[in-house]
Tab-separated table of C-alpha atoms in Angstrom:
chain	number	residue	atom	x	y	z
A	414	UNK	CA	-0.050	0.154	-0.153
A	415	UNK	CA	1.349	3.178	-1.072
A	416	UNK	CA	1.290	6.358	1.160
A	417	UNK	CA	2.126	10.336	1.025
A	418	UNK	CA	5.732	10.747	0.634
A	419	UNK	CA	6.627	7.259	0.231
A	420	UNK	CA	9.290	8.440	-2.085
A	421	UNK	CA	10.911	11.101	-0.412
A	422	UNK	CA	13.971	9.648	0.393
A	423	UNK	CA	14.176	8.813	4.273
A	424	UNK	CA	16.719	11.474	5.562
A	425	UNK	CA	15.339	14.944	6.101
A	426	UNK	CA	17.551	17.708	6.645
A	427	UNK	CA	15.853	19.421	10.050
A	428	UNK	CA	16.820	23.077	10.297
A	429	UNK	CA	16.549	23.684	13.875
A	430	UNK	CA	20.234	23.254	14.762
A	431	UNK	CA	22.049	24.884	11.833
A	432	UNK	CA	25.585	25.905	12.767
A	433	UNK	CA	26.405	28.975	13.439
A	434	UNK	CA	29.386	31.713	13.041
A	435	UNK	CA	29.919	33.337	16.518
A	436	UNK	CA	25.750	34.216	17.378
A	437	UNK	CA	25.002	34.086	13.334
A	438	UNK	CA	24.280	31.260	11.207
A	439	UNK	CA	27.007	30.034	8.864
A	440	UNK	CA	25.166	30.685	5.623
A	441	UNK	CA	28.161	29.486	3.764
A	442	UNK	CA	28.642	26.235	5.514
A	443	UNK	CA	24.505	25.739	5.463
A	444	UNK	CA	25.035	26.040	1.998
A	445	UNK	CA	28.138	23.592	1.444
A	446	UNK	CA	25.565	21.143	3.598
A	447	UNK	CA	22.609	21.754	1.280
A	448	UNK	CA	24.479	21.403	-1.891
A	449	UNK	CA	25.982	17.889	-0.094
A	450	UNK	CA	22.618	16.606	0.973
A	451	UNK	CA	20.942	17.572	-2.491
A	452	UNK	CA	23.821	15.995	-4.360
A	453	UNK	CA	22.723	12.930	-2.808
A	454	UNK	CA	19.531	12.746	-3.952
A	455	UNK	CA	17.643	14.072	-1.032
A	456	UNK	CA	15.124	16.217	-0.969
A	457	UNK	CA	13.109	17.178	2.079
A	458	UNK	CA	14.014	20.483	4.672
A	459	UNK	CA	12.159	21.160	7.815
A	460	UNK	CA	12.238	24.513	9.582
A	461	UNK	CA	9.473	26.733	11.439
A	462	UNK	CA	8.492	29.894	12.070
A	463	UNK	CA	9.380	29.350	15.680
A	464	UNK	CA	13.004	28.773	14.762
A	465	UNK	CA	14.620	31.923	15.065
A	466	UNK	CA	16.427	32.593	11.549
A	467	UNK	CA	15.807	29.514	10.372
A	468	UNK	CA	13.414	30.229	7.496
A	469	UNK	CA	15.717	33.245	6.463
A	470	UNK	CA	18.810	30.968	6.730
A	471	UNK	CA	17.046	28.325	4.310
A	472	UNK	CA	16.441	30.891	1.963
A	473	UNK	CA	19.932	31.980	1.279
A	474	UNK	CA	21.165	28.222	1.298
A	475	UNK	CA	18.297	26.863	-0.761
A	476	UNK	CA	15.248	28.695	-1.854
A	477	UNK	CA	17.213	31.120	-4.051
A	478	UNK	CA	19.745	28.739	-5.325
A	479	UNK	CA	17.658	25.511	-6.376
A	480	UNK	CA	14.778	25.182	-8.752
A	481	UNK	CA	11.486	25.184	-6.591
A	482	UNK	CA	10.209	21.616	-7.586
A	483	UNK	CA	13.399	20.111	-6.576
A	484	UNK	CA	12.952	19.720	-3.224
A	485	UNK	CA	10.108	19.792	-0.331
A	486	UNK	CA	10.408	22.498	1.974
A	487	UNK	CA	8.242	21.905	5.442
A	488	UNK	CA	7.143	25.004	7.895
A	489	UNK	CA	4.882	25.124	11.194
A	490	UNK	CA	2.702	27.432	12.965
A	491	UNK	CA	2.996	27.672	16.443
A	492	UNK	CA	-0.290	29.135	17.501
A	493	UNK	CA	0.317	28.810	21.025
A	494	UNK	CA	3.373	31.429	20.908
A	495	UNK	CA	2.322	35.166	21.402
A	496	UNK	CA	-1.161	34.874	19.714
A	497	UNK	CA	-4.375	36.453	21.218
A	498	UNK	CA	-6.360	36.313	17.888
A	499	UNK	CA	-6.991	34.385	15.072
A	500	UNK	CA	-5.125	36.961	12.811
A	501	UNK	CA	-2.130	36.601	14.720
A	502	UNK	CA	-2.121	32.894	14.511
A	503	UNK	CA	-3.230	33.068	10.479
A	504	UNK	CA	-0.169	35.484	10.071
A	505	UNK	CA	2.467	33.299	10.736
A	506	UNK	CA	1.983	31.457	7.491
A	507	UNK	CA	2.271	34.765	5.525
A	508	UNK	CA	5.416	35.422	7.774
A	509	UNK	CA	7.278	31.985	6.647
A	510	UNK	CA	6.155	32.250	2.945
A	511	UNK	CA	7.832	35.975	3.318
A	512	UNK	CA	10.880	34.323	5.192
A	513	UNK	CA	11.623	31.624	3.047
A	514	UNK	CA	10.596	32.950	-0.214
A	515	UNK	CA	9.460	29.718	-1.412
A	516	UNK	CA	6.013	30.582	-2.737
A	517	UNK	CA	4.673	27.589	-1.148
A	518	UNK	CA	5.071	25.142	1.387
A	519	UNK	CA	5.004	21.019	0.419
A	520	UNK	CA	4.114	20.110	3.779
A	521	UNK	CA	2.984	22.299	6.860
A	522	UNK	CA	2.219	21.650	10.197
A	523	UNK	CA	0.437	22.710	13.413
A	524	UNK	CA	3.646	23.212	15.490
A	525	UNK	CA	3.875	20.974	18.751
A	526	UNK	CA	0.472	19.848	19.873
A	527	UNK	CA	-0.864	18.018	22.891
A	528	UNK	CA	-1.484	19.472	26.243
A	529	UNK	CA	-2.850	22.746	26.776
A	530	UNK	CA	-1.237	23.721	23.722
A	531	UNK	CA	-3.568	21.999	21.046
A	532	UNK	CA	-6.776	24.445	22.664
A	533	UNK	CA	-5.168	27.246	20.633
A	534	UNK	CA	-5.235	26.098	17.378
A	535	UNK	CA	-9.202	25.021	18.487
A	536	UNK	CA	-9.822	28.299	19.312
A	537	UNK	CA	-8.167	30.280	16.246
A	538	UNK	CA	-9.634	27.928	13.527
A	539	UNK	CA	-6.346	26.741	12.489
A	540	UNK	CA	-7.634	23.266	11.327
A	541	UNK	CA	-10.242	25.100	8.662
A	542	UNK	CA	-7.389	27.504	7.907
A	543	UNK	CA	-4.888	25.241	6.886
A	544	UNK	CA	-7.540	23.120	4.836
A	545	UNK	CA	-8.358	26.320	3.170
A	546	UNK	CA	-4.889	27.196	2.411
A	547	UNK	CA	-4.339	23.869	0.878
A	548	UNK	CA	-7.142	24.193	-1.454
A	549	UNK	CA	-5.580	27.497	-2.539
A	550	UNK	CA	-2.760	25.742	-3.401
A	551	UNK	CA	-0.682	27.537	-1.044
A	552	UNK	CA	0.309	24.251	1.274
A	553	UNK	CA	0.606	20.793	-0.250
A	554	UNK	CA	-0.036	18.824	2.269
A	555	UNK	CA	-1.295	19.273	5.947
A	556	UNK	CA	-0.543	17.622	9.397
A	557	UNK	CA	0.784	18.375	12.874
A	558	UNK	CA	3.522	17.732	14.932
A	559	UNK	CA	2.740	16.200	18.391
A	560	UNK	CA	4.282	15.579	21.862
A	561	UNK	CA	2.094	14.015	24.063
A	562	UNK	CA	-0.030	11.036	24.964
A	563	UNK	CA	-1.133	8.374	22.782
A	564	UNK	CA	-4.841	8.732	24.171
A	565	UNK	CA	-4.663	12.641	23.280
A	566	UNK	CA	-3.166	11.754	19.800
A	567	UNK	CA	-6.293	9.526	19.384
A	568	UNK	CA	-8.459	12.336	20.232
A	569	UNK	CA	-7.177	14.396	17.561
A	570	UNK	CA	-7.177	11.821	14.792
A	571	UNK	CA	-10.416	11.244	15.289
A	572	UNK	CA	-11.535	14.565	15.275
A	573	UNK	CA	-9.520	15.884	12.579
A	574	UNK	CA	-8.918	12.969	9.815
A	575	UNK	CA	-8.552	15.708	7.463
A	576	UNK	CA	-4.847	16.126	8.304
A	577	UNK	CA	-2.521	13.956	6.183
A	578	UNK	CA	0.503	12.891	8.383
A	579	UNK	CA	1.883	13.399	11.738
A	580	UNK	CA	5.317	14.235	12.900
A	581	UNK	CA	6.257	12.456	16.077
A	582	UNK	CA	9.254	12.169	18.323
A	583	UNK	CA	10.497	8.257	17.642
A	584	UNK	CA	14.086	6.540	18.879
A	585	UNK	CA	15.204	3.447	20.504
A	586	UNK	CA	15.442	4.947	23.543
A	587	UNK	CA	12.039	6.411	23.848
A	588	UNK	CA	10.238	3.653	22.085
A	589	UNK	CA	8.810	2.159	25.378
A	590	UNK	CA	9.010	5.586	27.747
A	591	UNK	CA	6.012	5.593	29.729
A	592	UNK	CA	6.194	9.827	29.469
A	593	UNK	CA	6.985	9.988	25.868
A	594	UNK	CA	5.111	6.780	24.326
A	595	UNK	CA	6.964	6.584	21.110
A	596	UNK	CA	5.788	3.175	20.314
A	597	UNK	CA	2.227	3.955	21.465
A	598	UNK	CA	2.013	7.037	19.473
A	599	UNK	CA	3.513	5.802	16.372
A	600	UNK	CA	1.159	2.799	16.563
A	601	UNK	CA	-2.028	5.265	17.118
A	602	UNK	CA	-1.120	7.043	14.123
A	603	UNK	CA	-0.652	4.167	11.828
A	604	UNK	CA	-3.838	3.014	13.020
A	605	UNK	CA	-5.399	5.904	11.596
A	606	UNK	CA	-3.654	5.484	7.864
A	607	UNK	CA	-1.260	8.460	8.871
A	608	UNK	CA	1.928	8.093	7.423
A	609	UNK	CA	4.865	9.635	10.101
A	610	UNK	CA	7.882	12.072	9.875
A	611	UNK	CA	10.154	11.054	12.634
A	612	UNK	CA	11.706	14.112	14.879
A	613	UNK	CA	14.169	13.673	17.675
A	614	UNK	CA	15.921	10.230	16.284
A	615	UNK	CA	18.949	10.853	17.957
A	616	UNK	CA	17.164	12.430	21.143
A	617	UNK	CA	18.690	15.845	20.365
A	618	UNK	CA	21.817	14.079	20.278
A	619	UNK	CA	22.072	12.442	23.331
A	620	UNK	CA	21.974	9.087	21.107
A	621	UNK	CA	24.954	10.024	19.664
A	622	UNK	CA	26.808	9.526	22.354
A	623	UNK	CA	24.749	7.112	24.551
A	624	UNK	CA	26.105	5.223	27.916
A	625	UNK	CA	29.509	3.555	27.731
A	626	UNK	CA	27.968	0.198	28.235
A	627	UNK	CA	25.262	1.033	25.074
A	628	UNK	CA	27.879	2.521	22.862
A	629	UNK	CA	30.386	-0.948	23.362
A	630	UNK	CA	27.137	-3.004	22.150
A	631	UNK	CA	27.377	-1.026	18.844
A	632	UNK	CA	30.844	-1.241	18.663
A	633	UNK	CA	31.151	-4.885	18.983
A	634	UNK	CA	28.303	-5.385	16.265
A	635	UNK	CA	29.718	-2.853	13.832
A	636	UNK	CA	33.156	-1.109	14.916
A	637	UNK	CA	33.030	1.356	11.851
A	638	UNK	CA	29.683	2.656	12.461
A	639	UNK	CA	28.736	5.473	14.466
A	640	UNK	CA	26.465	5.377	17.784
A	641	UNK	CA	23.986	8.083	15.492
A	642	UNK	CA	23.837	5.479	12.770
A	643	UNK	CA	22.371	3.174	14.665
A	644	UNK	CA	19.723	5.370	15.781
A	645	UNK	CA	18.874	6.697	12.499
A	646	UNK	CA	18.427	2.932	11.024
A	647	UNK	CA	16.063	2.104	13.768
A	648	UNK	CA	13.882	5.023	12.882
A	649	UNK	CA	13.911	4.490	9.166
A	650	UNK	CA	13.371	0.844	9.063
A	651	UNK	CA	9.602	1.893	10.829
A	652	UNK	CA	6.980	1.053	7.975
A	653	UNK	CA	4.633	4.290	6.904
A	654	UNK	CA	7.664	7.046	7.812
A	655	UNK	CA	7.802	9.681	5.052
A	656	UNK	CA	11.303	10.936	6.112
A	657	UNK	CA	13.790	11.092	9.179
A	658	UNK	CA	14.376	14.414	10.138
A	659	UNK	CA	18.218	15.105	11.504
A	660	UNK	CA	19.115	18.475	12.942
A	661	UNK	CA	22.216	18.520	11.549
A	662	UNK	CA	24.648	21.206	12.987
A	663	UNK	CA	27.851	20.475	10.539
A	664	UNK	CA	29.090	18.925	7.733
A	665	UNK	CA	30.665	16.350	9.366
A	666	UNK	CA	27.583	15.161	10.969
A	667	UNK	CA	26.300	15.552	7.461
A	668	UNK	CA	28.630	13.308	5.684
A	669	UNK	CA	28.039	10.558	8.614
A	670	UNK	CA	24.254	10.641	7.880
A	671	UNK	CA	24.600	10.385	4.375
A	672	UNK	CA	27.015	7.403	4.818
A	673	UNK	CA	24.249	5.641	7.161
A	674	UNK	CA	21.368	6.545	4.680
A	675	UNK	CA	22.708	5.824	1.317
A	676	UNK	CA	21.293	2.413	0.414
A	677	UNK	CA	19.897	1.747	3.415
A	678	UNK	CA	16.959	-0.835	2.473
A	679	UNK	CA	16.294	-2.045	6.160
A	680	UNK	CA	17.419	-3.528	9.187
A	681	UNK	CA	18.477	-7.087	8.946
A	682	UNK	CA	17.529	-9.414	11.724
A	683	UNK	CA	20.850	-8.975	13.503
A	684	UNK	CA	20.903	-5.366	13.302
A	685	UNK	CA	17.891	-5.635	14.846
A	686	UNK	CA	18.862	-7.922	17.719
A	687	UNK	CA	21.267	-5.330	18.238
A	688	UNK	CA	19.165	-2.613	18.996
A	689	UNK	CA	16.991	-4.401	20.909
A	690	UNK	CA	19.826	-5.217	23.610
A	691	UNK	CA	21.035	-1.724	23.560
A	692	UNK	CA	17.232	-0.657	24.563
A	693	UNK	CA	17.192	-3.205	27.121
A	694	UNK	CA	20.754	-2.093	28.583
A	695	UNK	CA	19.629	1.762	28.075
A	696	UNK	CA	16.903	0.888	30.406
A	697	UNK	CA	18.759	-1.482	33.128
A	698	UNK	CA	20.607	1.707	34.160
A	699	UNK	CA	18.868	2.666	37.434
A	700	UNK	CA	16.493	5.974	37.302
A	701	UNK	CA	14.043	7.597	39.333
A	702	UNK	CA	10.892	4.652	38.682
A	703	UNK	CA	8.988	7.476	37.540
A	704	UNK	CA	5.983	6.702	35.006
A	705	UNK	CA	4.761	10.291	34.594
A	706	UNK	CA	1.211	8.898	35.758
A	707	UNK	CA	0.968	12.823	37.622
A	708	UNK	CA	-1.103	11.500	40.512
A	709	UNK	CA	1.321	13.412	42.616
A	710	UNK	CA	0.422	16.668	40.992
A	711	UNK	CA	-3.274	16.093	41.810
A	712	UNK	CA	-2.270	15.981	45.393
A	713	UNK	CA	0.323	18.681	45.370
A	714	UNK	CA	-0.818	21.785	46.912
A	715	UNK	CA	1.943	24.056	45.142
A	716	UNK	CA	1.605	22.348	41.745
A	717	UNK	CA	5.248	21.298	41.914
A	718	UNK	CA	6.672	20.296	38.253
A	719	UNK	CA	7.385	16.555	39.936
A	720	UNK	CA	7.607	14.576	36.946
A	721	UNK	CA	9.239	16.814	34.653
A	722	UNK	CA	12.124	17.564	37.271
A	723	UNK	CA	12.259	13.460	37.340
A	724	UNK	CA	12.341	13.399	33.602
A	725	UNK	CA	15.584	16.201	33.799
A	726	UNK	CA	17.202	13.875	36.796
A	727	UNK	CA	17.052	10.973	34.538
A	728	UNK	CA	18.736	12.774	31.500
A	729	UNK	CA	21.753	13.194	34.096
A	730	UNK	CA	21.217	9.688	35.359
A	731	UNK	CA	21.524	7.838	31.870
A	732	UNK	CA	23.060	10.543	29.551
A	733	UNK	CA	25.259	12.544	32.295
A	734	UNK	CA	24.410	15.487	29.847
A	735	UNK	CA	23.411	18.578	32.564
A	736	UNK	CA	22.614	20.999	29.727
A	737	UNK	CA	20.063	18.762	28.045
A	738	UNK	CA	18.598	18.078	31.494
A	739	UNK	CA	18.554	21.796	32.525
A	740	UNK	CA	16.555	22.336	29.263
A	741	UNK	CA	14.116	19.513	29.766
A	742	UNK	CA	13.700	20.693	33.251
A	743	UNK	CA	12.919	24.073	31.905
A	744	UNK	CA	10.532	23.490	29.669
A	745	UNK	CA	8.613	20.024	31.303
A	746	UNK	CA	8.683	22.628	34.494
A	747	UNK	CA	8.541	26.530	34.158
A	748	UNK	CA	7.383	25.853	30.406
A	749	UNK	CA	4.131	23.938	32.223
A	750	UNK	CA	3.296	26.830	34.666
A	751	UNK	CA	4.680	24.647	37.348
A	752	UNK	CA	6.827	25.500	40.137
A	753	UNK	CA	10.319	24.244	40.792
A	754	UNK	CA	11.886	21.567	43.198
A	755	UNK	CA	13.186	23.981	45.611
A	756	UNK	CA	9.705	24.947	46.549
A	757	UNK	CA	8.684	22.052	47.493
A	758	UNK	CA	7.350	22.356	50.958
A	759	UNK	CA	8.124	18.800	52.066
A	760	UNK	CA	4.105	17.715	53.082
A	761	UNK	CA	4.271	14.334	51.715
A	762	UNK	CA	1.010	14.065	49.950
A	763	UNK	CA	2.829	13.254	47.194
A	764	UNK	CA	4.386	10.218	48.406
A	765	UNK	CA	1.670	8.827	49.789
A	766	UNK	CA	-0.395	9.074	46.130
A	767	UNK	CA	2.520	7.485	44.350
A	768	UNK	CA	2.219	4.006	43.039
A	769	UNK	CA	5.629	3.769	42.234
A	770	UNK	CA	6.576	4.432	46.283
A	771	UNK	CA	9.332	7.108	45.287
A	772	UNK	CA	10.621	8.957	47.853
A	773	UNK	CA	9.265	12.118	46.495
A	774	UNK	CA	10.821	14.642	48.886
A	775	UNK	CA	14.199	13.188	48.855
A	776	UNK	CA	14.734	12.939	45.119
A	777	UNK	CA	13.508	16.507	44.365
A	778	UNK	CA	16.162	17.642	47.135
A	779	UNK	CA	18.701	15.627	45.408
A	780	UNK	CA	17.531	16.900	41.909
A	781	UNK	CA	17.571	20.675	42.991
A	782	UNK	CA	21.197	20.323	43.706
A	783	UNK	CA	22.163	18.667	40.354
A	784	UNK	CA	20.594	20.938	38.177
A	785	UNK	CA	21.568	24.061	39.893
A	786	UNK	CA	18.254	25.147	40.828
């Protein structure tokens, strides 16, 4: 059975982490990366209104240098960022068209649905807006990116069957994760017949340098292959995938990804076994056993971001990546309007509600120290 984007090559250029020269984008290096990417037959580029400077950079590096029909350009509308009216939400498309100079977008996404963000797209009528713009030819294909639970994805897909594709965070580390629910979200999208664009296949770069015991598994199986290559292959092997986005920041990263994906036709049984071993080893590393059920949040009198704090702490526990952990805590706690670990009054109500019997007060105190809160 064919699906939307089946003939697009399975590596997409994510434009969220473009190389910089000081504070400015390194346009010359971006041009070189675009040229290498296109020369190898890869054609999918993914930016967003919310990626400051990215749309302008890809105008200079791609749009002004290649025939429009030779590539696919995707961008996104984030109605939950600084929009108070329908007109402001709709205006993001015009800004994106101006910044990219693209004339139209091959793939247009409602950006980062899930949790409290979905309501903005509902309130501003963005579903009808993108359908209308598709009929006008300004948008070729319409979909959305999503960060939340499979149950919430099910609701959105039931309510909006007109959307053609879904962009999901899929990687071997998050495949069975209770909070991210990669596998469950993927299966939900496919059950609705929606093809999937993969984001975060290398988990924001963390799977490029996984814990040593995981890296050893990959090195033993294939000494010359990078850890990143295993993450890309895992995602590209999934059925119904339009492309796998990689936020490449250098020519070196691009060359490694091109080496991985050129000629890739699917995982062998041995490669699947290697990835399974890696995932099991990753899952065996001691972490705070939080499942993000958020029963604790229902009883916390101060609305402390408990599960978000623990998710951030587990980035340190597993990947020893403080910067990523701080970023995760900032988004999952402050970004969701919750209070930080240091504000806990140690009332203990959370521990009474926790089905995993976590010593939450102690763990929050440890997290505050480790995260430098």
